[in-house]
Tab-separated table of C-alpha atoms in Angstrom:
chain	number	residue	atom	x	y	z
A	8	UNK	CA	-10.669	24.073	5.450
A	9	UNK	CA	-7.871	26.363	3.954
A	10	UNK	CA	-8.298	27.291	0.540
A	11	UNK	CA	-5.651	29.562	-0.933
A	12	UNK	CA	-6.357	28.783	-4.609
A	13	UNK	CA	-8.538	27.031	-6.685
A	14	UNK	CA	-6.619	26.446	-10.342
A	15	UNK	CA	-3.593	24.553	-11.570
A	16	UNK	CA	-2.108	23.215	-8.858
A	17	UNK	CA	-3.221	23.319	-5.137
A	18	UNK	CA	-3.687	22.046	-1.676
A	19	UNK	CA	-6.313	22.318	0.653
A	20	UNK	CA	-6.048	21.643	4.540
A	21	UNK	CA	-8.621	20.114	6.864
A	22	UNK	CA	-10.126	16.970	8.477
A	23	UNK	CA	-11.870	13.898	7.429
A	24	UNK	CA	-13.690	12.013	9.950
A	25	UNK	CA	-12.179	13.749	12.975
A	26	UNK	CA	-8.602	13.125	11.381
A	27	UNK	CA	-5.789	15.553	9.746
A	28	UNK	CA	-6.167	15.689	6.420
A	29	UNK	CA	-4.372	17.212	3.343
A	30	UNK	CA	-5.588	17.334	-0.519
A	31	UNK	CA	-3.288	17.446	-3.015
A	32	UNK	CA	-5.260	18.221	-6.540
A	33	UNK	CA	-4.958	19.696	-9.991
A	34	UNK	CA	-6.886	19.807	-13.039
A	35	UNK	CA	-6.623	16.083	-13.474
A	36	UNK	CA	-6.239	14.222	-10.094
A	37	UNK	CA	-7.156	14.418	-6.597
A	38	UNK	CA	-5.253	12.863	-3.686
A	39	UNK	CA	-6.460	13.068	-0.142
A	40	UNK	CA	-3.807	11.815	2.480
A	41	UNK	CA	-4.532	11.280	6.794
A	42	UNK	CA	-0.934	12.507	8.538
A	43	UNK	CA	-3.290	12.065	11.246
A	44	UNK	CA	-3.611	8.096	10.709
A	45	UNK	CA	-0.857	6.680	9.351
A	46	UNK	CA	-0.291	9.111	6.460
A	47	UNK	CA	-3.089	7.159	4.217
A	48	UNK	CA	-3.897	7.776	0.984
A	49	UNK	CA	-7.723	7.850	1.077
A	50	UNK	CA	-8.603	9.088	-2.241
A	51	UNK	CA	-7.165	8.858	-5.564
A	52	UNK	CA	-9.700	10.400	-7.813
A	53	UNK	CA	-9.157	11.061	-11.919
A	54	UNK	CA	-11.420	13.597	-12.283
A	55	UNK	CA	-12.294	13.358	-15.805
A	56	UNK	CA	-13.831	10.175	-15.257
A	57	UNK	CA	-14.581	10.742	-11.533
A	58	UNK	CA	-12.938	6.992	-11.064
A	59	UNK	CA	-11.203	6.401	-7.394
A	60	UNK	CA	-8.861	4.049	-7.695
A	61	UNK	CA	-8.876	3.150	-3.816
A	62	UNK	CA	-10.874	0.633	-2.291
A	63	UNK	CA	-13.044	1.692	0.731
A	64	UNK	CA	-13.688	-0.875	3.197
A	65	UNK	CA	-17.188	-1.397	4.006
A	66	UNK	CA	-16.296	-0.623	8.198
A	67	UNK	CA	-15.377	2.814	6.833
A	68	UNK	CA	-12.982	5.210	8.487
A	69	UNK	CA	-12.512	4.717	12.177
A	70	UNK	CA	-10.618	7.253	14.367
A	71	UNK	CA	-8.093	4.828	16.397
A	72	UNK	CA	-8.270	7.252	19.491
A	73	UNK	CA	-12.162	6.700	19.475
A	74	UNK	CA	-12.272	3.322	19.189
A	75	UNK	CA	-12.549	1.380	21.991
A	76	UNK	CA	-10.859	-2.101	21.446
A	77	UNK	CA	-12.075	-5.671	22.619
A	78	UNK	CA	-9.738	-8.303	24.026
A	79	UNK	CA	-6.270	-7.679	23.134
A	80	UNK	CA	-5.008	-8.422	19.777
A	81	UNK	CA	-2.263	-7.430	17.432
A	82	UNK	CA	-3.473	-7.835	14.447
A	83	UNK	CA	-7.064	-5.956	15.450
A	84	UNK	CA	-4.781	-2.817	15.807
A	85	UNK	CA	-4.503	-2.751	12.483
A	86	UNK	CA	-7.855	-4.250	10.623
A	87	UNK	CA	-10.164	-2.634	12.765
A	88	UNK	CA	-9.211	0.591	11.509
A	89	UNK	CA	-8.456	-0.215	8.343
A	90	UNK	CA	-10.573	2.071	6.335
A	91	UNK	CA	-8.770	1.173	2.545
A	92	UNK	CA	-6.591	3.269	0.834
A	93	UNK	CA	-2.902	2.968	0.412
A	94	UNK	CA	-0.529	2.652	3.923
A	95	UNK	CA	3.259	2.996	4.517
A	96	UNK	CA	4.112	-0.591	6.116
A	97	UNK	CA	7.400	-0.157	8.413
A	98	UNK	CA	8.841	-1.862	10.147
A	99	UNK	CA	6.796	-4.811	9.870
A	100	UNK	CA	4.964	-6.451	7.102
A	101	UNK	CA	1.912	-8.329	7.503
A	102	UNK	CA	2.024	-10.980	10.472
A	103	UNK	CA	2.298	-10.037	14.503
A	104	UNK	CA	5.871	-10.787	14.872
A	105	UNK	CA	9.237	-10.417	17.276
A	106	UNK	CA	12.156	-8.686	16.712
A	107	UNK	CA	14.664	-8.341	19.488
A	108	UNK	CA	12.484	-8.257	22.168
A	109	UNK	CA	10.696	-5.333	20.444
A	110	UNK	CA	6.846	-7.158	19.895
A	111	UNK	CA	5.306	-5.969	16.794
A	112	UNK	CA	1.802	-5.775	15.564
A	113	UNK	CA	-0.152	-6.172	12.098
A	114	UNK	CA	1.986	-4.158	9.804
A	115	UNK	CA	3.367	-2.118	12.235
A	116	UNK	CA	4.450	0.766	13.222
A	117	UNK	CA	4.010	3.620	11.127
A	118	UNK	CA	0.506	2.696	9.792
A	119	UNK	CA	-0.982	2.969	12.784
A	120	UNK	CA	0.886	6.409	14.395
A	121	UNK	CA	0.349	9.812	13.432
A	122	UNK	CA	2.612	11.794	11.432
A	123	UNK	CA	3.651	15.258	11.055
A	124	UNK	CA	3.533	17.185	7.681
A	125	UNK	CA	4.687	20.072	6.008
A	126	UNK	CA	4.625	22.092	2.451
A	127	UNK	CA	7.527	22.240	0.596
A	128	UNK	CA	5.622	23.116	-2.750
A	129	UNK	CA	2.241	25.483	-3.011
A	130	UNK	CA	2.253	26.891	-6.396
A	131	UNK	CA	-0.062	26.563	-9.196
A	132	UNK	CA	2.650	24.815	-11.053
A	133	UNK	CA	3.313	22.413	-8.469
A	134	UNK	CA	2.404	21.334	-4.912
A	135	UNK	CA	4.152	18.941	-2.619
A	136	UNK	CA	3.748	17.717	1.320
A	137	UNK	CA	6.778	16.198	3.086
A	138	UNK	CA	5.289	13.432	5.930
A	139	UNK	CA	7.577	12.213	8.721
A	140	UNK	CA	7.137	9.544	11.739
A	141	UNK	CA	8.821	8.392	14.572
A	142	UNK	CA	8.256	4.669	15.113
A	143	UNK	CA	7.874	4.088	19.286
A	144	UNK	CA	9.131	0.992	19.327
A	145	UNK	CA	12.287	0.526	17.323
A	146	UNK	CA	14.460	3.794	16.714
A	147	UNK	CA	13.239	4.830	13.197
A	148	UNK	CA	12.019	7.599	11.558
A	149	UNK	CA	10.841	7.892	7.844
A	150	UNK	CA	10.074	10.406	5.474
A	151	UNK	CA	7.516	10.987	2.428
A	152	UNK	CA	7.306	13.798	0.017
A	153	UNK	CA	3.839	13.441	-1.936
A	154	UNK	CA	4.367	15.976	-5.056
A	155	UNK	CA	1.467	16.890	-7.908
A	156	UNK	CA	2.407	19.174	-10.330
A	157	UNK	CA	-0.357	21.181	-12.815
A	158	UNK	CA	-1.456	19.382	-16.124
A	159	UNK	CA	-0.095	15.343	-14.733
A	160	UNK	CA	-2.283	12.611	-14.038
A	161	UNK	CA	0.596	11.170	-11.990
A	162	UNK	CA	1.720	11.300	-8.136
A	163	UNK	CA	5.496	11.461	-7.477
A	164	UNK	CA	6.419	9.833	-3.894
A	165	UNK	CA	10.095	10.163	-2.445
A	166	UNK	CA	10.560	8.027	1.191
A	167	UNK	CA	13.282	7.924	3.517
A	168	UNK	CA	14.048	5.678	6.089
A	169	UNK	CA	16.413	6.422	8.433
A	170	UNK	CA	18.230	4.182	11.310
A	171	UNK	CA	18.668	6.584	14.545
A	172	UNK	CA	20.615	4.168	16.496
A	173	UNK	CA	24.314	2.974	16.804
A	174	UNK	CA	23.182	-0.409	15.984
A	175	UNK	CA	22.654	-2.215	12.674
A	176	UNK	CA	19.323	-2.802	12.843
A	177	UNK	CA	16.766	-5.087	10.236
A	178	UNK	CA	13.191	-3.854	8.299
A	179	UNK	CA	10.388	-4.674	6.395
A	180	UNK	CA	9.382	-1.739	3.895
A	181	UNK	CA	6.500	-2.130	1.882
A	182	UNK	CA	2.983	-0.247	-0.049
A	183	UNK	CA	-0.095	-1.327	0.897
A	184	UNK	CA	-2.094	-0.221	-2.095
A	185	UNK	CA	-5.279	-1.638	-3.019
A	186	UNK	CA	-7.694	-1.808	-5.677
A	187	UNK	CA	-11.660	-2.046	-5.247
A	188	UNK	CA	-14.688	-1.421	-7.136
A	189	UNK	CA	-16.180	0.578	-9.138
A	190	UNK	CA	-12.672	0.812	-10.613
A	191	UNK	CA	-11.865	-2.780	-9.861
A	192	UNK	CA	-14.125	-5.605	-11.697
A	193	UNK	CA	-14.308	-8.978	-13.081
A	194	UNK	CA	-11.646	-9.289	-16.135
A	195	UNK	CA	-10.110	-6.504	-15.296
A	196	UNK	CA	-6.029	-7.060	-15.900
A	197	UNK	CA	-2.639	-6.960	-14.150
A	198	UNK	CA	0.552	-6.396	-16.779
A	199	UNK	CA	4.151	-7.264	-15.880
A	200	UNK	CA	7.476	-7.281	-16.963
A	201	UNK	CA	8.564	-10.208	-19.084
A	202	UNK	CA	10.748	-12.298	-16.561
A	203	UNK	CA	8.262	-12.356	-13.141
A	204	UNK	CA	8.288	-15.272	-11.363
A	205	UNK	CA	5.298	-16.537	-8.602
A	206	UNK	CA	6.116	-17.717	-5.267
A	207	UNK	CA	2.993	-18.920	-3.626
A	208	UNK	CA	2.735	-18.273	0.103
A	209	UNK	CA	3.707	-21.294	1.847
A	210	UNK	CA	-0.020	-22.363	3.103
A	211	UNK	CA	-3.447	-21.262	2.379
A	212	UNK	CA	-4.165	-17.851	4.255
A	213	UNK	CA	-8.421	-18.925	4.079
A	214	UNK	CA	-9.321	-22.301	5.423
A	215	UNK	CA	-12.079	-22.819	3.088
A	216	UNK	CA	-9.082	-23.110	-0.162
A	217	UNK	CA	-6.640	-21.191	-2.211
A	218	UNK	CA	-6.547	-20.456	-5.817
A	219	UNK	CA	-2.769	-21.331	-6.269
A	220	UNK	CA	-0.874	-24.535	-5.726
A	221	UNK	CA	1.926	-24.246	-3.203
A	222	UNK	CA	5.263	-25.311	-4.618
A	223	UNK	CA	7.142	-23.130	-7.166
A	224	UNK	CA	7.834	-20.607	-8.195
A	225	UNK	CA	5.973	-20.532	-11.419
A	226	UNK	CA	6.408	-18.177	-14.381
A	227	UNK	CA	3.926	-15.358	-14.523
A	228	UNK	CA	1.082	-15.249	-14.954
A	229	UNK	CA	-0.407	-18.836	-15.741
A	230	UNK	CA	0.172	-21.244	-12.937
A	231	UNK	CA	-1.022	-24.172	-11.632
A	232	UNK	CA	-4.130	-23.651	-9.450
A	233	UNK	CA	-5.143	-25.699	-5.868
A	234	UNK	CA	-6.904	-28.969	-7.141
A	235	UNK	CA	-5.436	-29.170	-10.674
A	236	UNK	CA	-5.914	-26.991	-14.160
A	237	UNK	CA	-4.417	-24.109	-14.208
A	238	UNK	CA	-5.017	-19.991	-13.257
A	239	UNK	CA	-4.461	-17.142	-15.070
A	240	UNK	CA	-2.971	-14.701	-12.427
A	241	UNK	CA	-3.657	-11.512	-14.878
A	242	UNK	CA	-7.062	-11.418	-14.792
A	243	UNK	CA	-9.355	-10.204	-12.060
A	244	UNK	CA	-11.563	-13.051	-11.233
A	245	UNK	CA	-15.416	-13.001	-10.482
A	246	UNK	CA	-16.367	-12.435	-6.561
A	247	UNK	CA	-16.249	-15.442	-4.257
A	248	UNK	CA	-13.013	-16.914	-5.923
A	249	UNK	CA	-10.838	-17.885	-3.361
A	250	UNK	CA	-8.903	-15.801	-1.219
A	251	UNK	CA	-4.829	-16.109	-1.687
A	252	UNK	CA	-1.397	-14.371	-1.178
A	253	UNK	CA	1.238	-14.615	-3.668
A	254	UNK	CA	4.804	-13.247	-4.026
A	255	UNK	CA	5.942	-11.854	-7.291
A	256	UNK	CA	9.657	-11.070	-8.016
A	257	UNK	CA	12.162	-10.729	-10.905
A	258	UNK	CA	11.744	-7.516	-11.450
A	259	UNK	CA	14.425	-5.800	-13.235
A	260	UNK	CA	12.303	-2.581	-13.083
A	261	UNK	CA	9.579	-2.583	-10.686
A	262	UNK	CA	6.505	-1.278	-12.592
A	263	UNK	CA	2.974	-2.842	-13.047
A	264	UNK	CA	-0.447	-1.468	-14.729
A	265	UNK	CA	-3.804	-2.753	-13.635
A	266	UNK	CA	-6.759	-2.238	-16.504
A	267	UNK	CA	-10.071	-2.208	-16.265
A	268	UNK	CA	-12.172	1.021	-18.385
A	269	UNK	CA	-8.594	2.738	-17.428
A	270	UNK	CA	-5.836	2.055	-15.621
A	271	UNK	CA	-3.109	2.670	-13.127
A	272	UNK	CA	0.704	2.420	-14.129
A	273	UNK	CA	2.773	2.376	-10.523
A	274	UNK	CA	6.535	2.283	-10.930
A	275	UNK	CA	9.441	2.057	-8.187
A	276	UNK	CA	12.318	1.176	-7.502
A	277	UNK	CA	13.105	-2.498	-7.062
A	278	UNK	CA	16.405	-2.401	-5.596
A	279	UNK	CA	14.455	-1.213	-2.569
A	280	UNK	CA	11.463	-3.301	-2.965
A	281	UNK	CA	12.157	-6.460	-5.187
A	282	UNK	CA	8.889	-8.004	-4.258
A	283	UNK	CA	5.359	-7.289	-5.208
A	284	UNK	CA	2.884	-8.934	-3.220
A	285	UNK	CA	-0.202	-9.910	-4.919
A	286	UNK	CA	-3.270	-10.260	-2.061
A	287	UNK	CA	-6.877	-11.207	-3.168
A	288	UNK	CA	-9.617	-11.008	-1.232
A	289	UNK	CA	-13.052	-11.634	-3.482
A	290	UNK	CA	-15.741	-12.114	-0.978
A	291	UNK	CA	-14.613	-15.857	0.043
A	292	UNK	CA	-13.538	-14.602	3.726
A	293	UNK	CA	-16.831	-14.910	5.543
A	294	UNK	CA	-15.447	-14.574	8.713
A	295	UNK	CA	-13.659	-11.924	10.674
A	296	UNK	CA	-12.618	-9.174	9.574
A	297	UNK	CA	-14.439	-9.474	6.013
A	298	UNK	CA	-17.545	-11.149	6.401
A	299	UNK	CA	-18.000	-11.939	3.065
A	300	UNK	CA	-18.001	-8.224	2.014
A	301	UNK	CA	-14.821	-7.697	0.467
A	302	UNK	CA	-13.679	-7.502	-2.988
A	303	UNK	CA	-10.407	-6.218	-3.334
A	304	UNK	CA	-6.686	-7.081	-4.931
A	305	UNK	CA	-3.773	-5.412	-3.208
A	306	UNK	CA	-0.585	-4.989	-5.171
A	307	UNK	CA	1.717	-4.225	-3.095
A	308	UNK	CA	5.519	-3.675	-3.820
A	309	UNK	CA	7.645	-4.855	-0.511
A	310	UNK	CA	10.762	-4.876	0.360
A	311	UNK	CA	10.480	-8.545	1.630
A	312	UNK	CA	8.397	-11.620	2.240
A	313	UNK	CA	6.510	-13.480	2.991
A	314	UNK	CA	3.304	-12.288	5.129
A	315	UNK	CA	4.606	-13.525	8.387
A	316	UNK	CA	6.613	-11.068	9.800
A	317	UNK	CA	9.661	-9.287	10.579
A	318	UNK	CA	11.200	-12.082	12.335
A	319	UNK	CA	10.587	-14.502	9.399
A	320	UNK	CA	12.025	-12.114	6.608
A	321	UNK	CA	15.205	-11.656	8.825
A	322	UNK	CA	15.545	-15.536	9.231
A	323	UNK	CA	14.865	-15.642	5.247
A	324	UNK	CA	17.760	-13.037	4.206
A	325	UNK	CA	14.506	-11.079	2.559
A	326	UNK	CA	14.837	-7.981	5.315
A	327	UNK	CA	16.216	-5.088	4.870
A	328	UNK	CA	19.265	-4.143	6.924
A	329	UNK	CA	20.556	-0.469	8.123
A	330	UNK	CA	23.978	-0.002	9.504
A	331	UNK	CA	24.389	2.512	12.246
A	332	UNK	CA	22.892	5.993	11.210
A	333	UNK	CA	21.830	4.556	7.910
A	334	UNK	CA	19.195	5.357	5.670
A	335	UNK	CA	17.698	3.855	2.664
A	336	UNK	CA	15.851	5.922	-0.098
A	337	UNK	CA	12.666	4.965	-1.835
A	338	UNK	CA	11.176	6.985	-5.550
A	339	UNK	CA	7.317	5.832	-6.563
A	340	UNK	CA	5.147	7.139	-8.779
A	341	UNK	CA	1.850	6.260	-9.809
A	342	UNK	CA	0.229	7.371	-12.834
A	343	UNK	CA	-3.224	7.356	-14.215
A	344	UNK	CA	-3.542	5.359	-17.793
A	345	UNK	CA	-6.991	7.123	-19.832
């Protein structure tokens, strides 16, 4: 590990579990980030209260080039390395899916490839990394500067994604941020903008139930739940409630804050990413790949929807589209509420 300072801001340079990693800290936050899977976020510490704000899957962190796969599957490539943490999701969000011949895996490409990095920013006033990728199968690359400066509880996240072909070509763009305990607990609370509106996902995504009707969209954030009442959609529910997928949009600026003892405000911009999908898994999966263990809420803003795939988003109008040579740009920031 490099260590060239240890005050205000600073960076330090080494490995976790066999993989390239990079620290971004000052006297308030720590971020740890993979380039060597997927550019991760694996830790997002407040250090006054020594709360991580990342959930940690029970499987842990798995090098992909030392893990030796079963039979063939595209969405294994993705959840049986999934350690947690917050991933990049381009080109393709959620499902296995098609796209002009290109096949496409679980949220793939870049969350699954290495990336490069560099520092653009090692002072003790400020510190940044930029990350870049290459996706193998369609002819993207993308970009993402992660910047902490000294005295800020906040991380400040600039992306680019950029279309190297002569070809108009479609994308899904999303964050796949989650929340997990000890931050994350019963009654803990989502806040929106007035003006969000729920799309369920079209069928149940567990087999054993769902906690909101299909139909809509409903206002936020009471709606009507599977088998009649209603749900409040705000509030962290206890473990085993049913696992579900929802689609929240309407957002005129995209910015949410999830409370529990403290909080997390993330903003961005929703021109880029008018959807935030809202994924709860509370221990109700017993089968594969959860087994009962998990208890975590992702909420994730997305460029499109639903969960199915590329091919679905471009047959819904929800994809984004880059002209020849074109390039979209993406500002995030997410902030620590104590």
């Amino acid at each position: 590990m490099t260590i060239n300072r240890n005050w205000g801001a600073r960076l330090r340079h080494g490995s976790v579990g066999g993989l390239r990693a990079v620290t971004l800290e000052n006297e308030l936050l720590r971020v740890t980030v993979l380039p060597g899977k997927g550019g991760d976020v694996v830790e997002f510490l407040h250090k006054p209260t020594d709360t991580d704000f990342v959930w940690l899957s029970p499987q842990g962190l798995r090098d992909p080039r030392e893990h030796l796969h079963g039979a063939a599957d595209d969405v294994a490539q993705f959840v049986d390395h999934y350690e947690g943490g917050w991933q990049e999701v381009f080109p393709n969000g959620g499902a296995p899916s098609e796209y002009r011949g290109a096949r496409l895996a679980q949220h793939g490409e870049v969350s699954g490839l290495p990336w490069e990095y560099e520092v653009v920013a090692d002072s003790e006033r400020e510190v940044a990394i930029r990350l870049s990728v290459r996706t193998r199968r369609l002819p993207y690359r993308l970009e993402r500067t992660l910047r902490l400066r000294s005295g800020t509880a906040a991380l400040e996240i600039d992306g680019r994604a950029a279309n190297e072909s002569g070809l108009t070509l479609h994308a899904m763009w999303g964050q796949h941020l989650v929340y997990g305990m000890p931050f994350l607990r019963p009654g803990a609370r989502i806040r929106l903008p007035d003006g969000v509106r729920v799309i369920p996902h079209e069928s149940a995504i567990n087999p054993e139930g769902r906690r909101v009707k299909a139909g809509g969209p409903w206002d936020w954030p009471v709606v009507p739940a599977d088998g009649g009442g209603e749900v409040d959609l705000s509030v962290i529910p206890e473990r085993g409630a049913p696992s579900d997928i929802v689609y929240l949009t309407g957002f005129e600026t995209g910015r949410y804050e999830i409370m529990a003892d403290i909080g997390l405000r993330v903003e961005w911009d929703a021109e880029v990413l008018p959807y935030l999908w809202l994924w709860q898994e509370l221990g109700a999966t017993t089968g594969y790949p959860w087994w009962g263990r998990a208890y975590t809420v992702g909420l994730e803003p997305f460029s499109s929807m639903p969960t199915d795939g590329l091919a679905a988003a471009v047959a819904n109008g929800t994809a984004l589209a880059l002209g020849p040579g074109g390039t979209r740009a993406l500002s995030m920031r997410a902030e620590v509420l104590a």
